[in-house]
């Protein structure tokens, strides 16, 4: 039986998370499954403390706004390549918020590890956010991105692609989000640089893994590389290159894990 104070925290936390997730679902930022998963991730965060919950909400607003920024332009540019649109589903919510929720849970269960858990949790979300901002700003940019793997130009939206605008978005995004984490009181101001650096390390890991090992699929009808399981022409695609189970969501999960571990190492 939970102590009654914790019980009311849990109720309030999950209640608030459910309200925000429902709004996000109704406005098209999340799918229904995404909203259910976000209720669990958000509920755990809100129960862990106001700073955890507030930072998650700030992060989510930033990521959703970045996805909406120039939506039309981006959809036109990437409709052929990217696996999923701007609406986040359950796998994407877990990929972005799973490590953060695990850190929040750790701080709830093991109070003595609370400070370390907060650094790692903040860095996990900063990494996911920096990666998202890099992708969104890089995609919006008119310049042609190039592949880390072939060092040649690739279509906009390709995983592991690098551009100047995207890299600037990544660094600025990491700095802004780490500052926001300190603003909510989740991490001390003295660790903003550490958390931003860890976040950038996670986002860079995401780019490298995305370029070299993430699965690429092939549409035989269009003779075109894509990340869609069913190409937009309606043809089911085949794994073609990279590790078959390593899809974009799993690479994103890896990005947040790398961010959290980098914070742990840098914070020692
Ligand atoms: Zn096709």
PDB file of N, CA and C in Angstrom, residues 30-92:
ATOM      1  N   UNK A  30      -0.073  13.883 -31.292  1.00  0.00           N
ATOM      2  CA  UNK A  30       0.140  12.467 -30.943  1.00  0.00           C
ATOM      3  C   UNK A  30      -0.966  11.622 -31.559  1.00  0.00           C
ATOM      4  N   UNK A  31      -0.664  10.343 -31.863  1.00  0.00           N
ATOM      5  CA  UNK A  31      -1.710   9.401 -32.223  1.00  0.00           C
ATOM      6  C   UNK A  31      -2.370   8.950 -30.908  1.00  0.00           C
ATOM      7  N   UNK A  32      -3.437   8.141 -30.985  1.00  0.00           N
ATOM      8  CA  UNK A  32      -4.091   7.697 -29.752  1.00  0.00           C
ATOM      9  C   UNK A  32      -3.143   6.850 -28.903  1.00  0.00           C
ATOM     10  N   UNK A  33      -2.427   5.909 -29.565  1.00  0.00           N
ATOM     11  CA  UNK A  33      -1.447   5.088 -28.843  1.00  0.00           C
ATOM     12  C   UNK A  33      -0.330   5.947 -28.252  1.00  0.00           C
ATOM     13  N   UNK A  34       0.054   6.967 -29.000  1.00  0.00           N
ATOM     14  CA  UNK A  34       1.081   7.891 -28.528  1.00  0.00           C
ATOM     15  C   UNK A  34       0.607   8.622 -27.278  1.00  0.00           C
ATOM     16  N   UNK A  35      -0.678   9.004 -27.258  1.00  0.00           N
ATOM     17  CA  UNK A  35      -1.234   9.727 -26.110  1.00  0.00           C
ATOM     18  C   UNK A  35      -1.285   8.820 -24.877  1.00  0.00           C
ATOM     19  N   UNK A  36      -1.659   7.546 -25.079  1.00  0.00           N
ATOM     20  CA  UNK A  36      -1.692   6.594 -23.950  1.00  0.00           C
ATOM     21  C   UNK A  36      -0.294   6.422 -23.366  1.00  0.00           C
ATOM     22  N   UNK A  37       0.696   6.230 -24.242  1.00  0.00           N
ATOM     23  CA  UNK A  37       2.080   6.062 -23.779  1.00  0.00           C
ATOM     24  C   UNK A  37       2.576   7.332 -23.094  1.00  0.00           C
ATOM     25  N   UNK A  38       2.216   8.483 -23.646  1.00  0.00           N
ATOM     26  CA  UNK A  38       2.640   9.764 -23.066  1.00  0.00           C
ATOM     27  C   UNK A  38       2.027   9.959 -21.678  1.00  0.00           C
ATOM     28  N   UNK A  39       0.826   9.415 -21.464  1.00  0.00           N
ATOM     29  CA  UNK A  39       0.191   9.514 -20.143  1.00  0.00           C
ATOM     30  C   UNK A  39       1.031   8.772 -19.108  1.00  0.00           C
ATOM     31  N   UNK A  40       1.564   7.601 -19.492  1.00  0.00           N
ATOM     32  CA  UNK A  40       2.399   6.827 -18.563  1.00  0.00           C
ATOM     33  C   UNK A  40       3.737   7.552 -18.323  1.00  0.00           C
ATOM     34  N   UNK A  41       4.406   7.939 -19.414  1.00  0.00           N
ATOM     35  CA  UNK A  41       5.697   8.643 -19.288  1.00  0.00           C
ATOM     36  C   UNK A  41       5.500   9.932 -18.478  1.00  0.00           C
ATOM     37  N   UNK A  42       4.467  10.717 -18.831  1.00  0.00           N
ATOM     38  CA  UNK A  42       4.208  11.983 -18.156  1.00  0.00           C
ATOM     39  C   UNK A  42       3.776  11.771 -16.707  1.00  0.00           C
ATOM     40  N   UNK A  43       2.967  10.736 -16.474  1.00  0.00           N
ATOM     41  CA  UNK A  43       2.499  10.456 -15.114  1.00  0.00           C
ATOM     42  C   UNK A  43       3.654  10.137 -14.181  1.00  0.00           C
ATOM     43  N   UNK A  44       4.593   9.315 -14.671  1.00  0.00           N
ATOM     44  CA  UNK A  44       5.774   8.977 -13.865  1.00  0.00           C
ATOM     45  C   UNK A  44       6.583  10.245 -13.593  1.00  0.00           C
ATOM     46  N   UNK A  45       6.776  11.072 -14.632  1.00  0.00           N
ATOM     47  CA  UNK A  45       7.564  12.299 -14.481  1.00  0.00           C
ATOM     48  C   UNK A  45       6.908  13.255 -13.483  1.00  0.00           C
ATOM     49  N   UNK A  46       5.588  13.442 -13.618  1.00  0.00           N
ATOM     50  CA  UNK A  46       4.887  14.382 -12.732  1.00  0.00           C
ATOM     51  C   UNK A  46       4.915  13.877 -11.291  1.00  0.00           C
ATOM     52  N   UNK A  47       4.844  12.554 -11.118  1.00  0.00           N
ATOM     53  CA  UNK A  47       4.892  12.007  -9.762  1.00  0.00           C
ATOM     54  C   UNK A  47       6.278  12.216  -9.157  1.00  0.00           C
ATOM     55  N   UNK A  48       7.315  12.146  -9.995  1.00  0.00           N
ATOM     56  CA  UNK A  48       8.692  12.305  -9.513  1.00  0.00           C
ATOM     57  C   UNK A  48       8.940  13.722  -9.005  1.00  0.00           C
ATOM     58  N   UNK A  49       8.161  14.685  -9.473  1.00  0.00           N
ATOM     59  CA  UNK A  49       8.327  16.050  -8.969  1.00  0.00           C
ATOM     60  C   UNK A  49       7.926  17.078 -10.002  1.00  0.00           C
ATOM     61  N   UNK A  50       7.663  18.308  -9.526  1.00  0.00           N
ATOM     62  CA  UNK A  50       7.184  19.355 -10.411  1.00  0.00           C
ATOM     63  C   UNK A  50       8.212  19.665 -11.501  1.00  0.00           C
ATOM     64  N   UNK A  51       9.524  19.670 -11.126  1.00  0.00           N
ATOM     65  CA  UNK A  51      10.547  20.023 -12.109  1.00  0.00           C
ATOM     66  C   UNK A  51      10.620  18.983 -13.232  1.00  0.00           C
ATOM     67  N   UNK A  52      10.481  17.713 -12.892  1.00  0.00           N
ATOM     68  CA  UNK A  52      10.471  16.645 -13.912  1.00  0.00           C
ATOM     69  C   UNK A  52       9.308  16.864 -14.873  1.00  0.00           C
ATOM     70  N   UNK A  53       8.121  17.090 -14.306  1.00  0.00           N
ATOM     71  CA  UNK A  53       6.913  17.257 -15.119  1.00  0.00           C
ATOM     72  C   UNK A  53       6.987  18.496 -15.996  1.00  0.00           C
ATOM     73  N   UNK A  54       7.431  19.614 -15.392  1.00  0.00           N
ATOM     74  CA  UNK A  54       7.487  20.881 -16.113  1.00  0.00           C
ATOM     75  C   UNK A  54       8.481  20.808 -17.277  1.00  0.00           C
ATOM     76  N   UNK A  55       9.650  20.202 -17.042  1.00  0.00           N
ATOM     77  CA  UNK A  55      10.651  20.096 -18.104  1.00  0.00           C
ATOM     78  C   UNK A  55      10.121  19.235 -19.251  1.00  0.00           C
ATOM     79  N   UNK A  56       9.431  18.141 -18.915  1.00  0.00           N
ATOM     80  CA  UNK A  56       8.856  17.280 -19.952  1.00  0.00           C
ATOM     81  C   UNK A  56       7.852  18.058 -20.805  1.00  0.00           C
ATOM     82  N   UNK A  57       7.012  18.860 -20.144  1.00  0.00           N
ATOM     83  CA  UNK A  57       6.001  19.644 -20.874  1.00  0.00           C
ATOM     84  C   UNK A  57       6.693  20.665 -21.785  1.00  0.00           C
ATOM     85  N   UNK A  58       7.710  21.374 -21.259  1.00  0.00           N
ATOM     86  CA  UNK A  58       8.453  22.353 -22.070  1.00  0.00           C
ATOM     87  C   UNK A  58       9.088  21.669 -23.279  1.00  0.00           C
ATOM     88  N   UNK A  59       9.699  20.512 -23.026  1.00  0.00           N
ATOM     89  CA  UNK A  59      10.338  19.749 -24.098  1.00  0.00           C
ATOM     90  C   UNK A  59       9.321  19.387 -25.184  1.00  0.00           C
ATOM     91  N   UNK A  60       8.164  18.902 -24.736  1.00  0.00           N
ATOM     92  CA  UNK A  60       7.147  18.434 -25.673  1.00  0.00           C
ATOM     93  C   UNK A  60       6.622  19.584 -26.540  1.00  0.00           C
ATOM     94  N   UNK A  61       6.411  20.741 -25.901  1.00  0.00           N
ATOM     95  CA  UNK A  61       5.937  21.910 -26.650  1.00  0.00           C
ATOM     96  C   UNK A  61       6.987  22.308 -27.701  1.00  0.00           C
ATOM     97  N   UNK A  62       8.270  22.328 -27.296  1.00  0.00           N
ATOM     98  CA  UNK A  62       9.346  22.689 -28.225  1.00  0.00           C
ATOM     99  C   UNK A  62       9.380  21.736 -29.419  1.00  0.00           C
ATOM    100  N   UNK A  63       9.343  20.417 -29.121  1.00  0.00           N
ATOM    101  CA  UNK A  63       9.435  19.418 -30.192  1.00  0.00           C
ATOM    102  C   UNK A  63       8.227  19.504 -31.122  1.00  0.00           C
ATOM    103  N   UNK A  64       7.029  19.719 -30.548  1.00  0.00           N
ATOM    104  CA  UNK A  64       5.821  19.788 -31.377  1.00  0.00           C
ATOM    105  C   UNK A  64       5.834  21.037 -32.250  1.00  0.00           C
ATOM    106  N   UNK A  65       6.256  22.168 -31.674  1.00  0.00           N
ATOM    107  CA  UNK A  65       6.330  23.403 -32.464  1.00  0.00           C
ATOM    108  C   UNK A  65       7.337  23.258 -33.592  1.00  0.00           C
ATOM    109  N   UNK A  66       8.491  22.613 -33.291  1.00  0.00           N
ATOM    110  CA  UNK A  66       9.513  22.421 -34.323  1.00  0.00           C
ATOM    111  C   UNK A  66       8.967  21.569 -35.461  1.00  0.00           C
ATOM    112  N   UNK A  67       8.151  20.559 -35.115  1.00  0.00           N
ATOM    113  CA  UNK A  67       7.572  19.699 -36.158  1.00  0.00           C
ATOM    114  C   UNK A  67       6.590  20.476 -37.018  1.00  0.00           C
ATOM    115  N   UNK A  68       5.880  21.442 -36.404  1.00  0.00           N
ATOM    116  CA  UNK A  68       4.862  22.202 -37.145  1.00  0.00           C
ATOM    117  C   UNK A  68       5.469  23.295 -38.012  1.00  0.00           C
ATOM    118  N   UNK A  69       6.650  23.756 -37.601  1.00  0.00           N
ATOM    119  CA  UNK A  69       7.333  24.838 -38.310  1.00  0.00           C
ATOM    120  C   UNK A  69       7.546  24.433 -39.774  1.00  0.00           C
ATOM    121  N   UNK A  70       6.941  25.149 -40.671  1.00  0.00           N
ATOM    122  CA  UNK A  70       7.120  24.869 -42.098  1.00  0.00           C
ATOM    123  C   UNK A  70       6.698  23.457 -42.483  1.00  0.00           C
ATOM    124  N   UNK A  71       5.576  22.993 -41.882  1.00  0.00           N
ATOM    125  CA  UNK A  71       5.109  21.619 -42.071  1.00  0.00           C
ATOM    126  C   UNK A  71       4.958  21.255 -43.548  1.00  0.00           C
ATOM    127  N   UNK A  72       4.306  22.143 -44.304  1.00  0.00           N
ATOM    128  CA  UNK A  72       4.052  21.893 -45.726  1.00  0.00           C
ATOM    129  C   UNK A  72       5.356  21.657 -46.499  1.00  0.00           C
ATOM    130  N   UNK A  73       6.285  22.595 -46.302  1.00  0.00           N
ATOM    131  CA  UNK A  73       7.576  22.527 -47.000  1.00  0.00           C
ATOM    132  C   UNK A  73       8.253  21.204 -46.709  1.00  0.00           C
ATOM    133  N   UNK A  74       8.226  20.820 -45.410  1.00  0.00           N
ATOM    134  CA  UNK A  74       8.933  19.613 -45.012  1.00  0.00           C
ATOM    135  C   UNK A  74       8.263  18.360 -45.561  1.00  0.00           C
ATOM    136  N   UNK A  75       6.913  18.341 -45.528  1.00  0.00           N
ATOM    137  CA  UNK A  75       6.215  17.163 -46.049  1.00  0.00           C
ATOM    138  C   UNK A  75       6.515  16.965 -47.529  1.00  0.00           C
ATOM    139  N   UNK A  76       6.534  18.071 -48.254  1.00  0.00           N
ATOM    140  CA  UNK A  76       6.852  17.981 -49.682  1.00  0.00           C
ATOM    141  C   UNK A  76       8.261  17.443 -49.885  1.00  0.00           C
ATOM    142  N   UNK A  77       9.176  17.922 -49.053  1.00  0.00           N
ATOM    143  CA  UNK A  77      10.585  17.572 -49.242  1.00  0.00           C
ATOM    144  C   UNK A  77      10.889  16.118 -48.875  1.00  0.00           C
ATOM    145  N   UNK A  78      10.147  15.547 -47.900  1.00  0.00           N
ATOM    146  CA  UNK A  78      10.548  14.252 -47.355  1.00  0.00           C
ATOM    147  C   UNK A  78       9.514  13.152 -47.547  1.00  0.00           C
ATOM    148  N   UNK A  79       8.396  13.414 -48.222  1.00  0.00           N
ATOM    149  CA  UNK A  79       7.306  12.448 -48.298  1.00  0.00           C
ATOM    150  C   UNK A  79       7.778  11.091 -48.815  1.00  0.00           C
ATOM    151  N   UNK A  80       8.825  11.100 -49.604  1.00  0.00           N
ATOM    152  CA  UNK A  80       9.334   9.893 -50.232  1.00  0.00           C
ATOM    153  C   UNK A  80      10.217   9.072 -49.299  1.00  0.00           C
ATOM    154  N   UNK A  81      10.786   9.713 -48.287  1.00  0.00           N
ATOM    155  CA  UNK A  81      11.875   9.105 -47.533  1.00  0.00           C
ATOM    156  C   UNK A  81      11.486   8.699 -46.112  1.00  0.00           C
ATOM    157  N   UNK A  82      10.964   9.663 -45.331  1.00  0.00           N
ATOM    158  CA  UNK A  82      10.805   9.403 -43.892  1.00  0.00           C
ATOM    159  C   UNK A  82       9.663   8.436 -43.609  1.00  0.00           C
ATOM    160  N   UNK A  83       9.856   7.633 -42.515  1.00  0.00           N
ATOM    161  CA  UNK A  83       8.919   6.573 -42.184  1.00  0.00           C
ATOM    162  C   UNK A  83       7.609   7.117 -41.633  1.00  0.00           C
ATOM    163  N   UNK A  84       7.688   8.162 -40.845  1.00  0.00           N
ATOM    164  CA  UNK A  84       6.493   8.652 -40.161  1.00  0.00           C
ATOM    165  C   UNK A  84       6.370  10.159 -40.293  1.00  0.00           C
ATOM    166  N   UNK A  85       5.144  10.669 -40.186  1.00  0.00           N
ATOM    167  CA  UNK A  85       4.899  12.105 -40.289  1.00  0.00           C
ATOM    168  C   UNK A  85       5.095  12.793 -38.943  1.00  0.00           C
ATOM    169  N   UNK A  86       4.493  13.992 -38.783  1.00  0.00           N
ATOM    170  CA  UNK A  86       4.691  14.791 -37.583  1.00  0.00           C
ATOM    171  C   UNK A  86       3.965  14.263 -36.354  1.00  0.00           C
ATOM    172  N   UNK A  87       2.916  13.436 -36.556  1.00  0.00           N
ATOM    173  CA  UNK A  87       2.143  12.900 -35.437  1.00  0.00           C
ATOM    174  C   UNK A  87       2.920  11.762 -34.778  1.00  0.00           C
ATOM    175  N   UNK A  88       3.222  11.869 -33.485  1.00  0.00           N
ATOM    176  CA  UNK A  88       4.063  10.870 -32.827  1.00  0.00           C
ATOM    177  C   UNK A  88       3.235   9.693 -32.305  1.00  0.00           C
ATOM    178  N   UNK A  89       3.697   8.474 -32.576  1.00  0.00           N
ATOM    179  CA  UNK A  89       2.980   7.285 -32.103  1.00  0.00           C
ATOM    180  C   UNK A  89       3.669   6.726 -30.854  1.00  0.00           C
ATOM    181  N   UNK A  90       3.124   5.582 -30.356  1.00  0.00           N
ATOM    182  CA  UNK A  90       3.612   5.024 -29.083  1.00  0.00           C
ATOM    183  C   UNK A  90       5.113   4.724 -29.125  1.00  0.00           C
ATOM    184  N   UNK A  91       5.574   4.127 -30.229  1.00  0.00           N
ATOM    185  CA  UNK A  91       7.003   3.770 -30.325  1.00  0.00           C
ATOM    186  C   UNK A  91       7.876   5.028 -30.284  1.00  0.00           C
ATOM    187  N   UNK A  92       7.411   6.094 -30.921  1.00  0.00           N
ATOM    188  CA  UNK A  92       8.190   7.339 -30.920  1.00  0.00           C
ATOM    189  C   UNK A  92       8.209   7.995 -29.545  1.00  0.00           C
TER     190      UNK A  92
END
